[in-house]
PDB file of C-alpha atoms and ligand atoms in Angstrom:
ATOM      1  CA  UNK A  18     114.201 128.515  91.431  1.00 58.00           C
ATOM      2  CA  UNK A  19     112.493 127.039  94.508  1.00 71.00           C
ATOM      3  CA  UNK A  20     113.351 123.581  95.911  1.00 76.00           C
ATOM      4  CA  UNK A  21     110.672 121.858  93.814  1.00 83.00           C
ATOM      5  CA  UNK A  22     111.979 123.405  90.584  1.00 81.00           C
ATOM      6  CA  UNK A  23     115.558 122.443  91.521  1.00 78.00           C
ATOM      7  CA  UNK A  24     114.512 118.829  91.991  1.00 86.00           C
ATOM      8  CA  UNK A  25     112.358 118.726  88.861  1.00 90.00           C
ATOM      9  CA  UNK A  26     115.467 119.188  86.821  1.00 84.00           C
ATOM     10  CA  UNK A  27     117.450 116.292  88.285  1.00 90.00           C
ATOM     11  CA  UNK A  28     118.419 114.165  91.265  1.00 91.00           C
ATOM     12  CA  UNK A  29     117.725 114.818  94.929  1.00 94.00           C
ATOM     13  CA  UNK A  30     120.740 115.839  97.032  1.00 93.00           C
ATOM     14  CA  UNK A  31     123.031 113.178  98.581  1.00 93.00           C
ATOM     15  CA  UNK A  32     121.876 113.975 102.112  1.00 95.00           C
ATOM     16  CA  UNK A  33     118.273 113.400 101.131  1.00 96.00           C
ATOM     17  CA  UNK A  34     119.085 110.069  99.535  1.00 96.00           C
ATOM     18  CA  UNK A  35     120.831 108.920 102.711  1.00 97.00           C
ATOM     19  CA  UNK A  36     117.760 109.902 104.736  1.00 98.00           C
ATOM     20  CA  UNK A  37     115.411 108.200 102.299  1.00 98.00           C
ATOM     21  CA  UNK A  38     117.449 105.013 102.550  1.00 97.00           C
ATOM     22  CA  UNK A  39     117.230 105.227 106.354  1.00 98.00           C
ATOM     23  CA  UNK A  40     113.484 105.797 106.183  1.00 98.00           C
ATOM     24  CA  UNK A  41     113.033 102.663 104.106  1.00 98.00           C
ATOM     25  CA  UNK A  42     115.348 100.592 106.300  1.00 97.00           C
ATOM     26  CA  UNK A  43     113.704 101.715 109.525  1.00 98.00           C
ATOM     27  CA  UNK A  44     110.114 101.340 108.369  1.00 98.00           C
ATOM     28  CA  UNK A  45     108.683  98.542 110.465  1.00 98.00           C
ATOM     29  CA  UNK A  46     105.395  96.765 110.796  1.00 98.00           C
ATOM     30  CA  UNK A  47     104.299  97.881 114.269  1.00 98.00           C
ATOM     31  CA  UNK A  48     102.009  95.899 116.580  1.00 98.00           C
ATOM     32  CA  UNK A  49     102.859  97.530 119.902  1.00 98.00           C
ATOM     33  CA  UNK A  50     101.493 101.040 120.252  1.00 98.00           C
ATOM     34  CA  UNK A  51     101.286 103.694 122.908  1.00 98.00           C
ATOM     35  CA  UNK A  52      97.698 104.709 123.516  1.00 96.00           C
ATOM     36  CA  UNK A  53      98.278 108.473 123.147  1.00 96.00           C
ATOM     37  CA  UNK A  54      96.218 110.057 120.380  1.00 98.00           C
ATOM     38  CA  UNK A  55      97.751 110.874 117.026  1.00 98.00           C
ATOM     39  CA  UNK A  56      97.816 114.540 116.060  1.00 98.00           C
ATOM     40  CA  UNK A  57      95.119 114.964 113.411  1.00 98.00           C
ATOM     41  CA  UNK A  58      97.179 117.423 111.355  1.00 98.00           C
ATOM     42  CA  UNK A  59     100.051 114.939 111.205  1.00 98.00           C
ATOM     43  CA  UNK A  60      97.699 112.113 110.265  1.00 98.00           C
ATOM     44  CA  UNK A  61      96.189 114.222 107.486  1.00 98.00           C
ATOM     45  CA  UNK A  62      99.658 115.014 106.156  1.00 98.00           C
ATOM     46  CA  UNK A  63     100.453 111.303 106.016  1.00 98.00           C
ATOM     47  CA  UNK A  64      97.131 110.399 104.422  1.00 98.00           C
ATOM     48  CA  UNK A  65      97.783 113.023 101.762  1.00 98.00           C
ATOM     49  CA  UNK A  66     100.744 110.895 100.643  1.00 98.00           C
ATOM     50  CA  UNK A  67      98.186 108.452  99.264  1.00 98.00           C
ATOM     51  CA  UNK A  68      97.170 111.038  96.695  1.00 98.00           C
ATOM     52  CA  UNK A  69     100.696 111.039  95.297  1.00 98.00           C
ATOM     53  CA  UNK A  70     100.658 107.290  94.696  1.00 98.00           C
ATOM     54  CA  UNK A  71     100.825 105.666  91.285  1.00 98.00           C
ATOM     55  CA  UNK A  72      97.657 103.909  90.121  1.00 98.00           C
ATOM     56  CA  UNK A  73      96.766 101.911  87.046  1.00 98.00           C
ATOM     57  CA  UNK A  74      95.239 104.210  84.421  1.00 98.00           C
ATOM     58  CA  UNK A  75      95.208 106.937  87.117  1.00 98.00           C
ATOM     59  CA  UNK A  76      92.223 105.110  88.568  1.00 98.00           C
ATOM     60  CA  UNK A  77      92.980 106.069  92.219  1.00 98.00           C
ATOM     61  CA  UNK A  78      90.929 103.077  93.420  1.00 98.00           C
ATOM     62  CA  UNK A  79      91.784 103.455  97.143  1.00 98.00           C
ATOM     63  CA  UNK A  80      88.850 103.801  99.537  1.00 98.00           C
ATOM     64  CA  UNK A  81      89.290 104.304 103.269  1.00 98.00           C
ATOM     65  CA  UNK A  82      87.031 103.609 106.231  1.00 98.00           C
ATOM     66  CA  UNK A  83      88.137 105.127 109.526  1.00 98.00           C
ATOM     67  CA  UNK A  84      87.113 102.811 112.335  1.00 98.00           C
ATOM     68  CA  UNK A  85      86.130 105.010 115.262  1.00 98.00           C
ATOM     69  CA  UNK A  86      83.150 103.492 117.043  1.00 98.00           C
ATOM     70  CA  UNK A  87      83.560 100.972 119.851  1.00 98.00           C
ATOM     71  CA  UNK A  88      81.095  98.676 118.059  1.00 98.00           C
ATOM     72  CA  UNK A  89      83.089  98.636 114.811  1.00 98.00           C
ATOM     73  CA  UNK A  90      86.406  98.252 116.645  1.00 98.00           C
ATOM     74  CA  UNK A  91      85.060  95.424 118.789  1.00 98.00           C
ATOM     75  CA  UNK A  92      83.748  93.605 115.714  1.00 98.00           C
ATOM     76  CA  UNK A  93      87.097  93.944 113.953  1.00 98.00           C
ATOM     77  CA  UNK A  94      89.010  92.793 117.040  1.00 98.00           C
ATOM     78  CA  UNK A  95      86.724  89.770 117.496  1.00 98.00           C
ATOM     79  CA  UNK A  96      87.167  88.956 113.820  1.00 98.00           C
ATOM     80  CA  UNK A  97      90.972  89.061 114.219  1.00 98.00           C
ATOM     81  CA  UNK A  98      90.915  86.945 117.375  1.00 98.00           C
ATOM     82  CA  UNK A  99      88.807  84.257 115.713  1.00 98.00           C
ATOM     83  CA  UNK A 100      90.931  84.230 112.552  1.00 98.00           C
ATOM     84  CA  UNK A 101      94.098  84.149 114.624  1.00 98.00           C
ATOM     85  CA  UNK A 102      92.848  81.179 116.682  1.00 98.00           C
ATOM     86  CA  UNK A 103      91.950  79.364 113.450  1.00 98.00           C
ATOM     87  CA  UNK A 104      95.389  80.132 112.009  1.00 98.00           C
ATOM     88  CA  UNK A 105      97.064  78.839 115.171  1.00 98.00           C
ATOM     89  CA  UNK A 106      95.133  75.568 114.840  1.00 98.00           C
ATOM     90  CA  UNK A 107      96.807  75.089 111.436  1.00 98.00           C
ATOM     91  CA  UNK A 108     100.277  74.844 113.034  1.00 98.00           C
ATOM     92  CA  UNK A 109     101.674  72.174 115.298  1.00 98.00           C
ATOM     93  CA  UNK A 110     104.619  71.540 117.600  1.00 98.00           C
ATOM     94  CA  UNK A 111     107.279  74.222 117.969  1.00 98.00           C
ATOM     95  CA  UNK A 112     105.781  76.279 115.170  1.00 98.00           C
ATOM     96  CA  UNK A 113     102.428  76.421 116.965  1.00 98.00           C
ATOM     97  CA  UNK A 114     104.164  77.538 120.143  1.00 98.00           C
ATOM     98  CA  UNK A 115     106.071  80.202 118.257  1.00 98.00           C
ATOM     99  CA  UNK A 116     102.918  81.390 116.462  1.00 98.00           C
ATOM    100  CA  UNK A 117     100.971  81.578 119.722  1.00 98.00           C
ATOM    101  CA  UNK A 118     103.607  83.938 121.098  1.00 98.00           C
ATOM    102  CA  UNK A 119     103.545  86.330 118.148  1.00 98.00           C
ATOM    103  CA  UNK A 120     101.647  89.570 118.488  1.00 98.00           C
ATOM    104  CA  UNK A 121      99.998  89.992 115.116  1.00 98.00           C
ATOM    105  CA  UNK A 122      97.892  93.080 115.658  1.00 98.00           C
ATOM    106  CA  UNK A 123      97.801  96.241 117.703  1.00 98.00           C
ATOM    107  CA  UNK A 124      94.022  96.467 117.467  1.00 98.00           C
ATOM    108  CA  UNK A 125      93.522  96.708 121.236  1.00 98.00           C
ATOM    109  CA  UNK A 126      95.748  99.730 121.602  1.00 98.00           C
ATOM    110  CA  UNK A 127      96.147 101.596 118.316  1.00 98.00           C
ATOM    111  CA  UNK A 128      94.508 105.027 118.523  1.00 98.00           C
ATOM    112  CA  UNK A 129      93.827 105.195 114.768  1.00 98.00           C
ATOM    113  CA  UNK A 130      92.435 102.277 112.808  1.00 98.00           C
ATOM    114  CA  UNK A 131      91.616 102.191 109.108  1.00 99.00           C
ATOM    115  CA  UNK A 132      90.189  99.598 106.783  1.00 99.00           C
ATOM    116  CA  UNK A 133      91.551 100.263 103.312  1.00 99.00           C
ATOM    117  CA  UNK A 134      89.729  98.983 100.268  1.00 98.00           C
ATOM    118  CA  UNK A 135      90.082  98.841  96.511  1.00 98.00           C
ATOM    119  CA  UNK A 136      87.067  99.918  94.487  1.00 98.00           C
ATOM    120  CA  UNK A 137      87.133  97.193  91.860  1.00 97.00           C
ATOM    121  CA  UNK A 138      84.232  98.828  90.021  1.00 97.00           C
ATOM    122  CA  UNK A 139      85.555 102.342  89.634  1.00 98.00           C
ATOM    123  CA  UNK A 140      85.277 103.735  86.123  1.00 97.00           C
ATOM    124  CA  UNK A 141      88.048 106.246  86.834  1.00 98.00           C
ATOM    125  CA  UNK A 142      90.938 105.467  84.522  1.00 98.00           C
ATOM    126  CA  UNK A 143      88.618 104.114  81.818  1.00 98.00           C
ATOM    127  CA  UNK A 144      89.947 100.590  82.259  1.00 97.00           C
ATOM    128  CA  UNK A 145      93.469 101.469  81.047  1.00 97.00           C
ATOM    129  CA  UNK A 146      95.681  98.577  82.167  1.00 97.00           C
ATOM    130  CA  UNK A 147      92.966  97.209  84.422  1.00 97.00           C
ATOM    131  CA  UNK A 148      91.031  95.860  81.425  1.00 96.00           C
ATOM    132  CA  UNK A 149      93.783  93.320  80.812  1.00 97.00           C
ATOM    133  CA  UNK A 150      94.824  92.878  84.474  1.00 97.00           C
ATOM    134  CA  UNK A 151      92.046  93.924  86.873  1.00 97.00           C
ATOM    135  CA  UNK A 152      94.241  93.028  89.851  1.00 98.00           C
ATOM    136  CA  UNK A 153      96.354  96.080  88.982  1.00 98.00           C
ATOM    137  CA  UNK A 154      93.784  98.223  90.779  1.00 98.00           C
ATOM    138  CA  UNK A 155      94.521  96.360  94.006  1.00 98.00           C
ATOM    139  CA  UNK A 156      98.243  96.648  93.437  1.00 98.00           C
ATOM    140  CA  UNK A 157      97.714 100.399  93.067  1.00 98.00           C
ATOM    141  CA  UNK A 158      96.171 100.511  96.538  1.00 99.00           C
ATOM    142  CA  UNK A 159      99.128  98.585  97.945  1.00 98.00           C
ATOM    143  CA  UNK A 160     101.488 101.084  96.299  1.00 98.00           C
ATOM    144  CA  UNK A 161      99.549 103.904  97.974  1.00 99.00           C
ATOM    145  CA  UNK A 162      99.704 102.193 101.361  1.00 99.00           C
ATOM    146  CA  UNK A 163     103.475 101.972 101.040  1.00 98.00           C
ATOM    147  CA  UNK A 164     103.722 105.743 100.623  1.00 98.00           C
ATOM    148  CA  UNK A 165     101.423 106.241 103.619  1.00 99.00           C
ATOM    149  CA  UNK A 166     103.545 103.813 105.664  1.00 98.00           C
ATOM    150  CA  UNK A 167     106.781 105.690 104.893  1.00 98.00           C
ATOM    151  CA  UNK A 168     105.148 109.024 105.530  1.00 98.00           C
ATOM    152  CA  UNK A 169     103.953 107.871 108.965  1.00 98.00           C
ATOM    153  CA  UNK A 170     107.415 106.577 109.791  1.00 98.00           C
ATOM    154  CA  UNK A 171     108.951 109.910 108.857  1.00 98.00           C
ATOM    155  CA  UNK A 172     106.632 111.505 111.461  1.00 98.00           C
ATOM    156  CA  UNK A 173     107.717 109.029 114.154  1.00 98.00           C
ATOM    157  CA  UNK A 174     104.472 107.083 113.838  1.00 98.00           C
ATOM    158  CA  UNK A 175     104.023 103.413 113.056  1.00 98.00           C
ATOM    159  CA  UNK A 176     101.657 101.333 110.970  1.00 98.00           C
ATOM    160  CA  UNK A 177     100.705  97.698 111.451  1.00 98.00           C
ATOM    161  CA  UNK A 178      99.062  95.777 108.624  1.00 98.00           C
ATOM    162  CA  UNK A 179      96.506  93.227 109.778  1.00 98.00           C
ATOM    163  CA  UNK A 180      95.492  90.513 107.339  1.00 98.00           C
ATOM    164  CA  UNK A 181      94.566  87.766 109.799  1.00 98.00           C
ATOM    165  CA  UNK A 182      90.874  88.472 109.287  1.00 98.00           C
ATOM    166  CA  UNK A 183      87.769  87.093 107.614  1.00 98.00           C
ATOM    167  CA  UNK A 184      87.259  89.799 104.961  1.00 98.00           C
ATOM    168  CA  UNK A 185      83.607  88.951 104.244  1.00 98.00           C
ATOM    169  CA  UNK A 186      82.720  89.229 107.917  1.00 98.00           C
ATOM    170  CA  UNK A 187      84.629  92.496 108.233  1.00 98.00           C
ATOM    171  CA  UNK A 188      82.889  93.927 105.170  1.00 98.00           C
ATOM    172  CA  UNK A 189      79.509  93.071 106.668  1.00 98.00           C
ATOM    173  CA  UNK A 190      80.428  94.507 110.070  1.00 98.00           C
ATOM    174  CA  UNK A 191      81.706  97.734 108.511  1.00 98.00           C
ATOM    175  CA  UNK A 192      78.919  97.928 105.918  1.00 98.00           C
ATOM    176  CA  UNK A 193      81.517  98.272 103.161  1.00 98.00           C
ATOM    177  CA  UNK A 194      79.938  99.072  99.772  1.00 98.00           C
ATOM    178  CA  UNK A 195      79.554  96.244  97.247  1.00 96.00           C
ATOM    179  CA  UNK A 196      82.442  96.129  94.833  1.00 96.00           C
ATOM    180  CA  UNK A 197      85.008  97.168  97.425  1.00 98.00           C
ATOM    181  CA  UNK A 198      87.734  94.609  98.038  1.00 98.00           C
ATOM    182  CA  UNK A 199      89.501  94.648 101.408  1.00 98.00           C
ATOM    183  CA  UNK A 200      93.229  95.320 101.058  1.00 98.00           C
ATOM    184  CA  UNK A 201      93.950  95.383 104.769  1.00 98.00           C
ATOM    185  CA  UNK A 202      93.109  96.622 108.227  1.00 99.00           C
ATOM    186  CA  UNK A 203      95.641  99.122 109.549  1.00 99.00           C
ATOM    187  CA  UNK A 204      96.621 100.107 113.065  1.00 99.00           C
ATOM    188  CA  UNK A 205      98.352 103.458 113.445  1.00 99.00           C
ATOM    189  CA  UNK A 206      99.923 105.192 116.403  1.00 98.00           C
ATOM    190  CA  UNK A 207     103.153 105.924 118.203  1.00 98.00           C
ATOM    191  CA  UNK A 208     105.278 102.772 118.443  1.00 98.00           C
ATOM    192  CA  UNK A 209     106.274 101.573 121.906  1.00 98.00           C
ATOM    193  CA  UNK A 210     109.750 100.944 120.515  1.00 96.00           C
ATOM    194  CA  UNK A 211     111.578 101.128 117.217  1.00 93.00           C
ATOM    195  CA  UNK A 212     113.914  98.586 115.698  1.00 95.00           C
ATOM    196  CA  UNK A 213     116.000  97.966 112.611  1.00 95.00           C
ATOM    197  CA  UNK A 214     114.883  94.316 112.561  1.00 97.00           C
ATOM    198  CA  UNK A 215     111.457  92.957 111.592  1.00 97.00           C
ATOM    199  CA  UNK A 216     109.686  91.580 114.661  1.00 97.00           C
ATOM    200  CA  UNK A 217     108.999  88.254 112.924  1.00 98.00           C
ATOM    201  CA  UNK A 218     112.757  87.930 112.472  1.00 97.00           C
ATOM    202  CA  UNK A 219     113.639  88.840 116.059  1.00 97.00           C
ATOM    203  CA  UNK A 220     111.021  86.353 117.336  1.00 97.00           C
ATOM    204  CA  UNK A 221     112.515  83.565 115.195  1.00 97.00           C
ATOM    205  CA  UNK A 222     109.516  83.083 112.877  1.00 98.00           C
ATOM    206  CA  UNK A 223     111.260  83.904 109.608  1.00 98.00           C
ATOM    207  CA  UNK A 224     114.403  85.620 108.422  1.00 96.00           C
ATOM    208  CA  UNK A 225     114.923  88.144 105.742  1.00 95.00           C
ATOM    209  CA  UNK A 226     116.754  87.191 102.553  1.00 93.00           C
ATOM    210  CA  UNK A 227     119.824  89.337 102.395  1.00 88.00           C
ATOM    211  CA  UNK A 228     120.428  89.059  98.676  1.00 95.00           C
ATOM    212  CA  UNK A 229     118.010  90.163  96.015  1.00 95.00           C
ATOM    213  CA  UNK A 230     117.591  87.327  93.543  1.00 94.00           C
ATOM    214  CA  UNK A 231     117.424  88.449  89.944  1.00 96.00           C
ATOM    215  CA  UNK A 232     117.304  85.916  87.137  1.00 96.00           C
ATOM    216  CA  UNK A 233     118.422  86.814  83.652  1.00 97.00           C
ATOM    217  CA  UNK A 234     116.407  85.843  80.601  1.00 97.00           C
TER     218      UNK A 234
HETATM  219  C1  FMN B   5     100.208  92.361 102.751  1.00 50.74           C
HETATM  220  C2  FMN B   5     100.753  92.302 104.153  1.00 50.74           C
HETATM  221  C3  FMN B   5      99.990  91.715 105.150  1.00 50.74           C
HETATM  222  C4  FMN B   5     100.481  91.651 106.457  1.00 50.74           C
HETATM  223  N1  FMN B   5      99.710  91.107 107.460  1.00 50.74           N
HETATM  224  C5  FMN B   5     100.166  91.107 108.734  1.00 50.74           C
HETATM  225  C6  FMN B   5      99.373  90.620 109.824  1.00 50.74           C
HETATM  226  O1  FMN B   5      98.223  90.185 109.670  1.00 50.74           O
HETATM  227  N2  FMN B   5      99.866  90.675 111.070  1.00 50.74           N
HETATM  228  C7  FMN B   5     101.144  91.129 111.304  1.00 50.74           C
HETATM  229  O2  FMN B   5     101.557  91.139 112.468  1.00 50.74           O
HETATM  230  N3  FMN B   5     101.923  91.598 110.300  1.00 50.74           N
HETATM  231  C8  FMN B   5     101.460  91.591 109.037  1.00 50.74           C
HETATM  232  N4  FMN B   5     102.243  92.099 108.030  1.00 50.74           N
HETATM  233  C9  FMN B   5     103.579  92.613 108.349  1.00 50.74           C
HETATM  234  C10 FMN B   5     104.672  91.628 107.990  1.00 50.74           C
HETATM  235  O3  FMN B   5     104.710  90.587 108.929  1.00 50.74           O
HETATM  236  C11 FMN B   5     105.990  92.399 107.997  1.00 50.74           C
HETATM  237  O4  FMN B   5     105.944  93.364 106.978  1.00 50.74           O
HETATM  238  C12 FMN B   5     107.208  91.502 107.753  1.00 50.74           C
HETATM  239  O5  FMN B   5     107.345  90.589 108.818  1.00 50.74           O
HETATM  240  C13 FMN B   5     108.503  92.328 107.643  1.00 50.74           C
HETATM  241  O6  FMN B   5     108.631  93.156 108.777  1.00 50.74           O
HETATM  242  P1  FMN B   5     108.771  94.725 108.640  1.00 50.74           P
HETATM  243  O7  FMN B   5     107.514  95.220 107.947  1.00 50.74           O
HETATM  244  O8  FMN B   5     108.896  95.250 110.041  1.00 50.74           O
HETATM  245  O9  FMN B   5     109.971  94.990 107.797  1.00 50.74           O
HETATM  246  C14 FMN B   5     101.768  92.167 106.739  1.00 50.74           C
HETATM  247  C15 FMN B   5     102.509  92.775 105.728  1.00 50.74           C
HETATM  248  C16 FMN B   5     102.010  92.856 104.450  1.00 50.74           C
HETATM  249  C17 FMN B   5     102.822  93.546 103.386  1.00 50.74           C
END
């Protein structure tokens, strides 16, 4: 039996589980990137993880735009800067000062940038599950992004999720097809540094809950 057959019949080995736990603990949202290019073969390997993701009705509703041109990158960056300024205006006092000092995107530096969408109109999956809860398609894309995120981290790369954006403006600037819903804008590259602590926690914006709350019914 090969390794895949061994695993098909049961659990993964202890050593693997320890590594998987580490991978999940050390996944970070990254906003500070080195400018060096990402190896295309490595990027492809990580993107392939998306094809292993669960999706409602097997609808595979993820759609990806790779943002390469200066014009598209500039439009996305301007969009972020405007949305970020508007968000800052919604805070006051110490919180505004704290917000102003957060770095909430690596869009100036990240060598790879993707806009990831959900095709809300796909017929793949024949509506199974999505007929009752259409939002499940979008959750499927989020599930796929999580696999991509972990896969990048395993390669020593980082991903930063940018949601401080006007999605309608971005869709127009990127000429996204009708029916595609923006899930997020993603910066990818080699992190300047790695940490076991979320940056929003180390900067004092928010802290992680250390206990998982589960209510019984
Ligand atoms: C749906 C979603 C949207 C996010 N949007 C942003 C964002 O716009 N800018 C940002 O800096 N981080 C963003 N993040 C990252 C979170 O701030 C980060 O996941 C959280 O602070 C925990 O840190 P960690 O991912 O390093 O564990 C987003 C994360 C998710 C899941």
